[in-house]
Structures are given as structure tokens and as C-alpha cells.
Coordinates of C-alpha atoms in Angstrom, one line a residue:
M1 CA 14.4 -33.6 -58.0
N2 CA 15.6 -33.1 -54.8
R3 CA 17.8 -30.0 -54.4
R4 CA 21.0 -30.0 -53.7
R5 CA 22.4 -28.9 -50.3
T6 CA 24.5 -26.3 -49.3
P7 CA 27.7 -26.9 -47.6
E8 CA 26.8 -25.7 -45.0
E9 CA 23.3 -27.9 -44.7
Q10 CA 25.7 -30.8 -45.4
A11 CA 28.2 -29.4 -42.3
E12 CA 25.2 -29.0 -39.8
S13 CA 23.2 -32.0 -41.1
H14 CA 26.8 -34.5 -39.1
Q15 CA 25.3 -31.8 -35.8
P16 CA 25.0 -34.3 -32.9
R17 CA 20.9 -33.8 -32.3
A18 CA 20.9 -31.7 -29.3
L19 CA 22.8 -29.2 -30.6
R20 CA 21.2 -29.2 -34.1
G21 CA 17.9 -28.5 -32.0
L22 CA 19.7 -24.9 -30.1
Q23 CA 20.0 -23.5 -33.4
R24 CA 16.8 -23.9 -34.7
Q25 CA 16.1 -22.0 -31.2
R26 CA 19.3 -19.3 -31.6
L27 CA 17.1 -18.8 -35.7
I28 CA 13.6 -18.7 -34.1
D29 CA 14.6 -16.1 -30.7
A30 CA 17.2 -13.9 -34.3
C31 CA 13.5 -13.7 -35.6
I32 CA 11.8 -12.6 -33.2
S33 CA 14.0 -10.0 -32.6
A34 CA 13.7 -9.0 -36.9
L35 CA 9.7 -9.1 -36.2
H36 CA 10.4 -6.6 -33.3
I37 CA 12.2 -4.5 -35.2
H38 CA 11.2 -4.6 -38.4
G39 CA 7.8 -6.0 -38.3
P40 CA 6.2 -9.7 -40.6
S41 CA 6.7 -8.1 -44.2
K42 CA 11.0 -7.0 -43.6
T43 CA 11.1 -9.6 -42.2
T44 CA 13.7 -10.4 -44.8
V45 CA 16.5 -14.3 -44.2
E46 CA 19.2 -11.9 -43.6
K47 CA 17.5 -10.0 -41.5
V48 CA 17.3 -13.1 -38.8
V49 CA 20.9 -14.8 -39.8
A50 CA 22.6 -10.7 -39.2
I51 CA 20.9 -11.0 -35.3
A52 CA 21.9 -14.5 -34.6
Q53 CA 25.3 -14.5 -36.3
M54 CA 24.9 -17.3 -38.7
S55 CA 24.9 -17.8 -42.4
P56 CA 21.4 -17.9 -44.5
G57 CA 22.4 -21.1 -46.5
I58 CA 21.7 -23.0 -42.3
V59 CA 18.4 -20.9 -42.0
R60 CA 17.3 -23.0 -45.5
F61 CA 18.5 -26.7 -43.6
Y62 CA 15.7 -25.4 -41.0
F63 CA 13.5 -23.7 -43.3
D64 CA 11.8 -24.3 -45.9
S65 CA 11.1 -20.6 -46.0
K66 CA 10.6 -17.0 -45.0
D67 CA 7.4 -17.7 -44.2
A68 CA 8.7 -20.9 -42.6
L69 CA 10.1 -19.5 -40.2
L70 CA 8.9 -17.3 -39.6
V71 CA 5.3 -19.1 -39.1
A72 CA 8.0 -21.4 -37.0
S73 CA 8.3 -18.2 -34.9
L74 CA 5.0 -17.7 -33.3
E75 CA 4.0 -21.2 -33.3
F76 CA 7.1 -21.3 -30.7
L77 CA 5.5 -18.3 -29.4
A78 CA 2.8 -19.6 -28.7
T79 CA 3.9 -22.9 -27.4
E80 CA 5.0 -20.8 -25.1
F81 CA 3.0 -19.6 -24.0
E82 CA 0.7 -22.9 -23.5
E83 CA 3.3 -24.2 -21.2
K84 CA 3.9 -21.3 -18.9
V85 CA 0.6 -20.2 -18.6
L86 CA -2.3 -22.1 -19.9
L87 CA -1.3 -26.0 -18.9
P88 CA -0.3 -24.4 -14.9
I89 CA -2.8 -21.9 -14.4
T90 CA -5.9 -25.4 -15.6
A91 CA -4.1 -27.3 -12.8
R92 CA -4.7 -24.9 -10.5
K93 CA -8.7 -23.7 -11.2
D94 CA -9.8 -25.8 -8.0
Q95 CA -7.7 -22.4 -6.3
P96 CA -9.7 -19.4 -8.8
V97 CA -8.1 -17.1 -6.2
D98 CA -4.8 -18.1 -6.1
A99 CA -5.4 -19.2 -9.8
L100 CA -6.0 -15.4 -11.4
K101 CA -2.9 -13.7 -9.2
A102 CA -1.3 -16.5 -10.8
L103 CA -2.5 -15.7 -14.1
V104 CA -2.0 -12.9 -13.7
D105 CA 1.8 -12.4 -12.2
L106 CA 2.7 -15.0 -15.7
Y107 CA 0.8 -12.9 -18.1
L108 CA 2.9 -10.1 -16.8
S109 CA 6.2 -11.7 -17.2
A110 CA 8.4 -10.4 -18.4
E111 CA 9.3 -13.7 -19.5
I112 CA 6.2 -14.6 -21.1
A113 CA 5.7 -10.7 -22.0
S114 CA 9.5 -9.0 -22.4
T115 CA 8.4 -6.1 -25.6
R116 CA 10.4 -8.3 -28.4
K117 CA 7.8 -10.7 -27.2
V118 CA 4.1 -8.9 -27.4
S119 CA 5.8 -7.1 -30.6
V120 CA 5.2 -10.3 -32.1
W121 CA 2.0 -10.7 -30.9
Y122 CA 1.0 -6.8 -32.6
S123 CA 3.1 -7.6 -35.7
F124 CA 1.3 -10.6 -36.7
W125 CA -2.4 -9.8 -36.1
G126 CA -1.8 -6.2 -37.6
E127 CA -0.5 -7.1 -40.7
A128 CA -2.8 -8.1 -42.5
S129 CA -1.2 -11.0 -44.9
S130 CA 0.0 -11.9 -42.2
R131 CA -3.6 -12.3 -39.8
Q132 CA -4.7 -15.7 -41.4
E133 CA -1.2 -17.3 -40.0
Y134 CA -2.0 -15.6 -37.3
L135 CA -6.4 -17.1 -36.4
E136 CA -4.8 -20.4 -37.3
I137 CA -1.6 -20.9 -34.9
C138 CA -3.1 -18.9 -31.9
G139 CA -6.5 -19.0 -32.5
A140 CA -7.6 -21.3 -30.5
R141 CA -4.6 -20.5 -28.0
D142 CA -7.0 -18.0 -27.6
A143 CA -10.5 -19.4 -26.8
K144 CA -8.7 -21.4 -25.0
F145 CA -7.9 -18.4 -22.7
E146 CA -10.4 -16.3 -22.7
R147 CA -12.4 -19.6 -21.8
L148 CA -9.7 -20.2 -18.6
V149 CA -9.6 -16.9 -17.8
N150 CA -14.2 -17.0 -18.2
D151 CA -14.4 -20.0 -15.7
L152 CA -12.1 -19.0 -13.3
I153 CA -13.9 -16.3 -12.8
S154 CA -17.3 -17.5 -12.6
R155 CA -15.9 -20.0 -10.1
V156 CA -15.2 -17.1 -7.6
I157 CA -18.2 -15.4 -8.2
A158 CA -20.1 -19.5 -6.9
A159 CA -16.9 -18.8 -4.4
E160 CA -18.8 -15.8 -2.9
R161 CA -22.1 -16.2 -3.0
I162 CA -22.7 -13.5 -5.2
T163 CA -26.2 -13.9 -7.5
T164 CA -26.3 -10.4 -9.0
F165 CA -22.2 -10.7 -11.2
N166 CA -22.5 -11.5 -15.2
T167 CA -19.8 -13.9 -15.8
D168 CA -18.7 -13.2 -18.9
A169 CA -18.8 -8.9 -18.7
I170 CA -16.5 -9.2 -15.6
A171 CA -13.7 -12.2 -18.0
L172 CA -13.7 -10.0 -20.4
G173 CA -13.1 -6.6 -18.4
L174 CA -9.4 -8.4 -16.8
L175 CA -9.3 -9.5 -20.1
G176 CA -9.7 -5.8 -21.6
V177 CA -7.1 -4.7 -18.6
L178 CA -4.9 -7.2 -19.7
E179 CA -4.2 -6.6 -23.5
L180 CA -3.7 -3.0 -23.0
L181 CA -1.2 -3.6 -20.4
W182 CA 0.4 -6.0 -23.4
Q183 CA 0.1 -2.7 -25.0
G184 CA 2.4 -0.4 -23.2
F185 CA 4.4 -3.5 -23.5
A186 CA 5.2 -3.1 -26.4
F187 CA 5.6 0.1 -27.3
Q188 CA 8.0 1.2 -24.8
P189 CA 11.7 -0.2 -24.7
E190 CA 12.5 -2.8 -22.3
S191 CA 14.2 -1.4 -19.3
S192 CA 11.3 1.5 -19.1
I193 CA 8.6 -1.8 -17.8
D194 CA 7.1 -1.2 -14.6
R195 CA 5.8 -4.6 -14.2
D196 CA 5.0 -4.1 -10.1
Q197 CA 3.1 -1.8 -11.5
A198 CA 1.0 -2.8 -14.2
R199 CA 0.4 -6.2 -12.0
T200 CA -0.7 -3.7 -9.7
R201 CA -3.5 -1.9 -11.9
A202 CA -4.4 -5.7 -12.6
M203 CA -5.4 -7.0 -9.0
A204 CA -6.7 -3.4 -8.3
Y205 CA -9.8 -4.7 -11.2
L206 CA -9.7 -7.7 -9.8
S207 CA -9.8 -6.6 -5.4
S208 CA -12.4 -3.5 -7.3
I209 CA -14.9 -6.6 -8.0
F210 CA -13.8 -9.1 -5.4
P211 CA -12.5 -6.9 -2.3
T212 CA -13.0 -9.4 0.1
A213 CA -10.4 -12.5 -2.3
F214 CA -8.2 -10.1 -4.1
T215 CA -7.4 -7.8 -0.7
E216 CA -3.5 -8.2 -0.8
P217 CA -3.3 -9.0 3.4
V218 CA -2.0 -6.8 4.6
V219 CA -0.7 -9.1 7.1
S220 CA 1.7 -12.7 6.4
A221 CA 1.3 -15.6 7.4
H222 CA 4.5 -15.1 9.4
G223 CA 2.6 -11.9 11.7
R224 CA 4.2 -9.1 10.5
L225 CA 2.4 -6.5 8.1
S226 CA 2.7 -6.6 4.4
E227 CA 3.9 -3.6 2.2
A228 CA -0.1 -3.0 1.9
A229 CA -0.7 -1.8 5.3
Y230 CA 1.5 0.9 4.5
T231 CA 0.9 2.0 1.1
R232 CA -2.7 0.8 0.7
P233 CA -5.4 4.1 0.9
Q234 CA -7.6 1.3 2.1
Q235 CA -6.2 1.0 4.9
L236 CA -5.4 4.1 6.6
S237 CA -9.7 4.5 6.4
L238 CA -10.4 1.0 8.4
E239 CA -7.5 2.1 10.6
R240 CA -9.1 5.7 11.3
A241 CA -12.5 3.4 12.2
G242 CA -11.1 1.4 14.0
L243 CA -8.3 2.7 16.0
F244 CA -8.9 6.0 15.9
A245 CA -12.5 7.0 16.1
H246 CA -11.8 5.4 19.0
S247 CA -8.8 5.7 21.1
W248 CA -8.8 8.6 23.7
Q249 CA -5.8 11.4 22.2
F250 CA -4.1 14.2 24.0
A251 CA -5.5 17.9 24.0
G252 CA -3.8 19.8 26.4
L253 CA -4.0 20.3 29.8
A254 CA -7.3 21.2 31.8
A255 CA -5.2 24.2 34.6
E256 CA -5.3 25.5 30.5
L257 CA -9.9 26.0 30.6
V258 CA -10.1 27.8 33.8
A259 CA -12.8 30.2 32.2
T260 CA -16.2 29.8 31.0
G261 CA -15.3 29.3 27.2
D262 CA -12.4 28.5 27.6
Y263 CA -11.5 26.0 24.8
L264 CA -8.8 24.4 23.2
T265 CA -8.7 22.2 19.6
V266 CA -6.8 19.6 18.2
D267 CA -7.3 17.5 15.4
S268 CA -7.9 13.8 17.1
A269 CA -6.5 12.2 13.3
Y270 CA -10.2 10.6 13.0
E271 CA -11.5 14.6 13.3
P272 CA -10.9 18.1 14.6
I273 CA -12.7 18.6 18.2
L274 CA -13.0 21.7 20.7
I275 CA -13.1 20.9 24.2
L276 CA -14.8 23.4 26.0
R277 CA -14.9 24.8 29.5
T278 CA -18.9 25.3 30.2
S279 CA -21.0 27.2 32.0
D280 CA -21.1 24.9 34.7
G281 CA -17.8 24.0 34.7
T282 CA -17.3 21.2 33.9
L283 CA -15.7 19.6 29.9
Q284 CA -17.1 19.0 27.7
G285 CA -15.8 18.7 23.5
F286 CA -17.1 19.0 20.4
K287 CA -17.0 18.0 16.5
N288 CA -14.9 21.4 16.5
L289 CA -16.8 21.7 12.6
C290 CA -20.0 23.8 11.7
P291 CA -23.4 21.4 10.9
S292 CA -24.2 23.0 8.3
R293 CA -21.4 22.2 5.9
A294 CA -18.4 21.4 7.8
H295 CA -15.2 23.4 7.6
V296 CA -13.4 23.9 11.1
L297 CA -15.3 25.6 13.6
L298 CA -11.7 27.6 15.7
V299 CA -8.0 27.3 13.5
A300 CA -7.0 28.2 16.6
R301 CA -5.5 26.0 19.1
Q302 CA -6.4 28.2 22.9
G303 CA -8.4 30.5 23.0
Q304 CA -12.2 32.1 24.6
A305 CA -15.0 32.1 23.4
T306 CA -17.8 34.0 26.0
T307 CA -19.7 34.4 23.2
G308 CA -20.2 31.5 22.3
I309 CA -18.8 29.7 18.7
H310 CA -20.2 31.7 15.5
C311 CA -19.8 30.2 12.1
A312 CA -18.9 33.6 9.6
L313 CA -20.1 31.9 6.2
H314 CA -23.6 30.3 7.1
G315 CA -24.0 33.2 10.3
L316 CA -24.5 30.4 12.9
H317 CA -24.4 30.8 16.8
F318 CA -23.7 28.5 19.7
N319 CA -23.0 28.6 23.1
A320 CA -20.2 27.8 25.4
N321 CA -22.5 24.5 25.7
G322 CA -22.3 24.1 21.9
A323 CA -26.6 24.8 21.6
A324 CA -27.2 26.4 18.7
L325 CA -29.0 30.0 19.3
E326 CA -31.4 30.2 17.1
G327 CA -32.4 26.5 16.6
G328 CA -31.4 24.5 13.7
L329 CA -28.5 21.9 14.6
S330 CA -26.3 21.9 18.0
L331 CA -22.4 20.4 17.8
S332 CA -22.2 17.1 17.8
A333 CA -20.5 16.2 21.7
V334 CA -17.7 13.6 22.0
D335 CA -16.3 12.1 24.4
V336 CA -13.9 14.1 27.6
L337 CA -11.5 12.6 30.2
N338 CA -9.9 14.4 33.5
H339 CA -6.4 12.2 33.3
Q340 CA -4.9 13.2 36.0
G341 CA -5.0 16.8 34.5
L342 CA -4.0 15.8 30.8
V343 CA -7.1 16.0 28.9
F344 CA -7.6 13.9 26.2
V345 CA -11.0 13.4 23.8
R346 CA -12.8 10.5 21.2
S347 CA -14.3 10.5 18.5
H348 CA -16.8 8.0 20.2
S349 CA -17.4 5.7 22.9
A350 CA -16.0 2.0 22.7
P351 CA -17.7 -0.1 25.7
K352 CA -15.3 -2.7 25.1
V353 CA -12.5 -1.3 24.5
A354 CA -10.7 -0.8 28.1
P355 CA -10.3 3.2 29.0
L356 CA -7.3 4.9 29.1
P357 CA -4.4 2.9 31.4
A358 CA -2.9 5.0 34.5
L359 CA 0.1 7.4 33.1
G360 CA 2.5 6.0 35.3
L361 CA 3.3 10.0 36.7
S362 CA 5.4 10.8 40.5
A363 CA 3.5 11.6 43.1
A364 CA 5.3 15.2 43.0
T365 CA 4.3 15.4 38.7
L366 CA 0.6 14.9 39.6
K367 CA 0.6 17.4 42.3
T368 CA 1.9 19.8 40.3
L369 CA -0.2 19.2 37.3
A370 CA -3.0 19.6 40.3
S371 CA -2.1 22.8 41.3
L372 CA -1.0 25.3 37.8
R373 CA -2.5 27.7 36.9
Q374 CA -0.9 29.6 34.3
P375 CA 0.5 26.5 32.1
V376 CA 3.0 26.7 29.3
V377 CA 3.0 24.6 27.0
E378 CA 4.5 24.7 23.5
V379 CA 3.1 22.8 20.5
S380 CA 5.5 21.9 17.1
H381 CA 4.0 19.9 14.5
T382 CA 5.9 18.4 12.5
E383 CA 5.0 17.2 8.5
V384 CA 6.9 13.6 7.4
L385 CA 6.3 11.3 4.6
A386 CA 6.2 8.4 6.5
D387 CA 3.4 6.5 7.8
W388 CA 2.3 7.0 10.9
K389 CA 2.0 3.1 11.9
I390 CA 6.7 3.4 11.8
G391 CA 7.2 6.0 13.5
V392 CA 4.8 4.5 16.6
E393 CA 7.3 1.4 15.4
L394 CA 10.1 3.1 16.1
W395 CA 9.3 3.9 19.4
L396 CA 8.0 0.6 20.2
E397 CA 11.9 -0.5 18.4
R398 CA 14.3 1.9 21.1
A399 CA 12.0 1.2 23.9
A400 CA 12.1 -2.6 24.0
A401 CA 16.0 -2.1 23.4
H402 CA 16.4 -0.7 26.7
S403 CA 14.4 -2.2 29.0
H404 CA 12.1 -5.5 29.5
H405 CA 8.9 -4.1 30.5
S406 CA 5.5 -5.1 28.4
W407 CA 4.8 -2.8 25.9
D408 CA 2.5 -0.8 28.4
Q409 CA 5.3 0.1 30.7
R410 CA 6.9 2.5 31.6
V411 CA 10.0 2.1 30.6
K412 CA 13.9 3.8 30.4
P413 CA 14.7 4.9 26.1
E414 CA 18.6 6.0 25.8
S415 CA 17.8 9.5 26.5
G416 CA 17.2 8.3 30.2
R417 CA 14.3 9.3 29.9
A418 CA 10.7 7.6 30.9
G419 CA 8.8 7.1 28.7
Q420 CA 5.1 4.6 28.7
Y421 CA 3.2 3.9 25.1
L422 CA -0.7 4.5 24.5
A423 CA -1.9 2.6 21.8
P424 CA -2.2 3.7 19.4
N425 CA -0.3 6.7 18.6
Q426 CA 1.3 8.6 21.9
W427 CA 4.0 8.0 23.6
L428 CA 4.3 10.0 27.5
E429 CA 8.1 10.9 28.3
T430 CA 8.8 13.1 31.8
T431 CA 12.0 15.2 31.2
A432 CA 14.1 17.3 34.3
S433 CA 11.0 20.3 33.1
G434 CA 8.0 18.9 32.7
L435 CA 6.8 15.9 30.0
V436 CA 7.0 15.7 26.8
L437 CA 4.1 13.9 24.6
S438 CA 3.7 13.4 21.1
Q439 CA 1.7 11.6 18.6
W440 CA 1.3 9.8 15.2
I441 CA -1.2 11.2 13.7
P442 CA -1.9 10.0 9.7
L443 CA -2.2 12.4 7.2
S444 CA -2.5 10.5 4.3
T445 CA -1.3 7.4 2.7
G446 CA 2.8 7.1 3.5
R447 CA 3.0 10.3 5.1
S448 CA 1.6 11.9 8.5
R449 CA 2.8 14.5 10.5
L450 CA 4.3 14.6 14.5
T451 CA 3.1 16.8 16.5
Q452 CA 4.6 17.2 20.0
F453 CA 3.1 18.8 23.4
H454 CA 6.8 20.8 25.9
I455 CA 4.9 20.7 29.2
H456 CA 6.7 23.2 31.5
L457 CA 5.8 22.4 35.5
T458 CA 9.5 24.1 36.9
P459 CA 8.7 28.1 37.0
Q460 CA 9.8 30.0 33.1
S461 CA 11.7 33.0 34.3
T462 CA 11.9 33.8 30.4
P463 CA 9.8 32.1 27.5
P464 CA 11.3 28.5 27.5
T465 CA 13.6 28.2 24.0
P466 CA 11.7 25.9 21.4
R467 CA 13.3 23.0 20.9
P468 CA 13.7 20.6 17.6
P469 CA 10.5 18.9 17.5
T470 CA 11.8 15.4 17.3
P471 CA 15.4 13.5 16.5
E472 CA 16.3 14.8 12.9
I473 CA 17.5 10.9 12.2
D474 CA 14.2 9.5 13.7
I475 CA 12.6 11.4 10.7
Q476 CA 15.2 10.1 8.3
F477 CA 14.2 6.4 9.1
A478 CA 10.7 7.0 9.0
E479 CA 10.5 8.4 5.4
S480 CA 13.5 6.1 4.6
M481 CA 12.1 2.7 5.5
Q482 CA 8.8 4.1 3.8
R483 CA 10.6 5.3 0.5
S484 CA 11.9 2.1 0.7
L485 CA 8.0 0.2 1.0
E486 CA 7.1 2.0 -1.7
L487 CA 9.4 1.0 -4.0
H488 CA 9.2 -3.2 -3.0
L489 CA 12.6 -3.0 -1.4
G490 CA 12.4 -4.8 1.6
S491 CA 9.8 -6.6 4.3
A492 CA 7.8 -3.7 6.3
L493 CA 9.9 -6.5 9.7
D494 CA 11.1 -9.4 11.1
P495 CA 9.0 -10.9 12.9
K496 CA 12.1 -13.5 13.6
S497 CA 14.1 -9.9 15.5
A498 CA 10.8 -8.2 16.4
P499 CA 10.1 -7.1 20.4
E500 CA 6.7 -8.2 22.0
A501 CA 5.3 -5.3 21.7
L502 CA 6.3 -4.8 18.1
L503 CA 4.5 -7.1 17.1
S504 CA 1.2 -7.0 19.4
F505 CA 1.2 -3.1 17.1
H506 CA 1.2 -5.0 13.7
Q507 CA -1.9 -7.6 16.1
S508 CA -4.0 -4.9 16.2
I509 CA -3.3 -2.9 12.1
A510 CA -4.6 -7.1 11.0
A511 CA -6.9 -6.7 13.5
L512 CA -8.5 -4.4 11.3
S513 CA -8.6 -6.6 7.6
P514 CA -11.1 -8.1 6.7
G515 CA -10.1 -12.1 7.5
G516 CA -7.5 -10.3 10.4
P517 CA -7.7 -12.1 13.8
K518 CA -9.9 -11.3 16.4
D519 CA -8.0 -11.0 19.3
A520 CA -5.9 -8.3 19.6
G521 CA -6.5 -6.8 22.4
D522 CA -7.5 -3.3 23.9
L523 CA -6.2 -1.2 20.7
S524 CA -7.5 1.9 23.6

């Protein structure tokens, strides 16, 4: 005998089919919310209709029982996952790297992995009375998803020509990472979920296994640096080895090194270096590090080492030529260049890198540098919470705004002082009283030090007044830009409005990364 329909069911049966579909989906959405709040065993029709703001009679029109409504909700989620994750990723399996990136994005998206939806998956799995329904509805889907991930990993391994990797172990690891991230979603409010961080963690797993395939490129197809260039720890290692190990870094004036044993020290951005006036009158450079166990030997910027250099920790002694006095390891030599009276150092020779360009100083300035006997050099240091490259970009943008010259020639900034960029991280200016040479020194990811040498070429009747190391607004700009990049608030640079010099600088950075352009030109 057929059950007599309630007035609500009779009214519902006369609704257009499209509207009935919307009403049914409304009940399923309300049931998902109820499952999220109460779990399967404590979810009731009354709680569902209260959330849906519908009458209990309408529920019976669509579903024979509460269990049918619960099953329909789980089936909806399973179908949604099939249509919005499995099918599109399967269609892209011939490009396994892109497919895995898309899989991570979709799997962790707010549409698929909202707190309420994830909690439904776990509530069915966690309650023994509901576990069989879960297996019947989702078991096949789960197995299909595992096979898809396994297949994509297998394809990446084949493309990378790796013969030692275990496909199943790597695929299982990725599934575990995604599952762990889902669990985190289930136990926190939606407003607290950081999906960008979750994606970064998942991609870090893939990039740690396949660094060439999954490491985010530092340059986009349009030639601009990506956020990764300013925020990825591995990038700094590439820059130190590819740029700073071979670049000439300013250390001081030749006039500061007069007698045997006179020395200068400098943090070259690659390693600490000291320059000595040796017994034969030449300038020699050495690593300012104990060869027994690395630590700085000479701390002061300037001094006298007539009796040699001593390591109090290990009891080692070196003469003014860097040689060990009692056998053992001598200090490691580095390159030194006396360039028009300005002393530069670099850690490693690079035959293919062009020499330091002429500094373009006036004849009067060069004559003064050559005649200096007691030079006054002020050195200031300011730590900045920004990547060193942002500081260089500010220099190049300001220079381009006031000059049409190329990036390695003298320009006329707003201040009226002549300036010259010395790649990769230095800027030389002339002032009314002398020279200012500035360096952006990388310290760590998103952190750098601005070092400035104020070289006084005019007679000083009184000690010079310390000056601010750089306009405060420059530091504010740099730190604000770094913060925006870390929060994914905007791109690093719009190439359409970038000056040619800045794009060339970016090209030199991009050339350091695997797969980057190899025609970046002279980086010294």
C-alpha cells in the first residue's frame, strides 16, 4: 500500500524540475553542514531542515529516510571529487608535472577541501556504523585516485630518467602529505586555513624529490622575477655561488694600507676576507677564516698585524704573508684588485667574467685618491628586512627615471650626484666632499645589510659628522615590497614598465637557476 503524501510533498511535486533539483541540493548542503557539526550518528532530519530552513515533509519527498539523505550527501561529495579533480587531472596525465601541480591545487582548494566538506569525509570514516557506507561509495574512488597519483609519479620518474626511485613509495608519500593537510583543515575554522602555505608544503615534498621538475622558476615567461626569487632559501645559495663568489666587492682605499702588516677586512657577501700589505709591498687577499675550524680571525675593519695573525682558539700563527709559522695550513688566498686607488676583492677567479669596468671618476678625483696620505673613510651598516635584489632594483629604477644612459654607465639621480652601478650589488656616487660606495649584502632569505663607505677627499678640520646610511624612505620601500611578496600580494615587477637595466639585472638572476637563460651577459 502506497504511503499518502503530505501536503508539503504534494506541493513539491508540482514545482518545476529545475526548482526541485535546487531544493534537493539545498537539503544536501544542509546535511553536509549538519554532518560537519554533529557527525553521522547525531545528525537528524530536524537538524538538517533547521539549517536548510525547510519543513520535514519536504525532506521525505526527496529521501526515504535519514540514512538515504546521509548517503546522498556522501555521494554528492564523491561525485564532485570525481568531476572536479579526478577527471581533469586524468585528462592532463601526458604532462605529469603540470598534472601534479594542478592536482595539489585542486585537492587543497576551498571548493573541494573546505572545513565542512573535509569533516564529512572523516566523520563517515571515523564512525564504525558509517564505515561500510563510506567504503561502498568511496572505496572505488579512493583506489582510482591512488592509481592516478601512482601513474603520474611513474611518468615523472621516466621523464627525469631516474632508475633508482620507487614509484609506489613516492606516490604513497604524496598521498600522506595531502591527507595530513586535509586533517589540518578539518580541525580548524575556515578563516584560519592558510591554503597557500598548505600548497607550499605539498609542493616542497615534490620539489625535494624532483628538484628540477618541481622547483618553482624564479623567472616567468614574461621575463620578470617571481616571488620565489625573493622568498626561497635555495635561491640565496645560487646567488652566492653564481654571483658573489666571482664578483669584485669594494673593501677600502689603497691609501689605508701603507705599512707592512696594515690590513682591512670586509664581508664580501660570500665569505669574510682580509687584505694585507705584505712584506714585499704588494696587497694580498686571504679568507679571514681559521683554516682549522672556520671562524673570523680579525674582527676590526682596519688595523696592524706586524707580528702576524693569531688564532687564540687553536693556537695557530700566520705571518703577514698569510703563511703558517709552525707548519700546517696557510690562509687561503683570494683575488685583490687596486682599481684607481680603490681596493676590490673577490673569493674566486672567473676567467670568463669581464674585469671591473672603469669607474668613470674625474681626473681631479683620481689625482686626489693617488695623493691621499691619511684618508677618512666612514663605514655604516644597516640591516634591512628585505632581499638584497630589491635594494638594487630601487637603484636601477631611480637611475632610469633620471637618465637615458645604459645601466653600467654614469647617471644623474635626483640628488644631483653622479652614480654608477657596479654589478651585482654596488653603487658608486660622487659628492661634494668625496665618494660614497654602497653595497647590498645578502644575509639570509628576505634579509640583507646595506653597507656604505663614505670616502672624504676634502681636508677634514674636524671629525666628520656621521650621516644616515641611506634615506629612510628607501628602507621603508624595500621592506614593504618584501612583505608584499611574502604575503603574495603582488608580482615582483611589471616588465612592461621596467627599465632595460632592471630587466638585464633580472636576466642575470634567472640565469643562475636550472633551465634559466644562459645569455645573461657579464655578471661582474
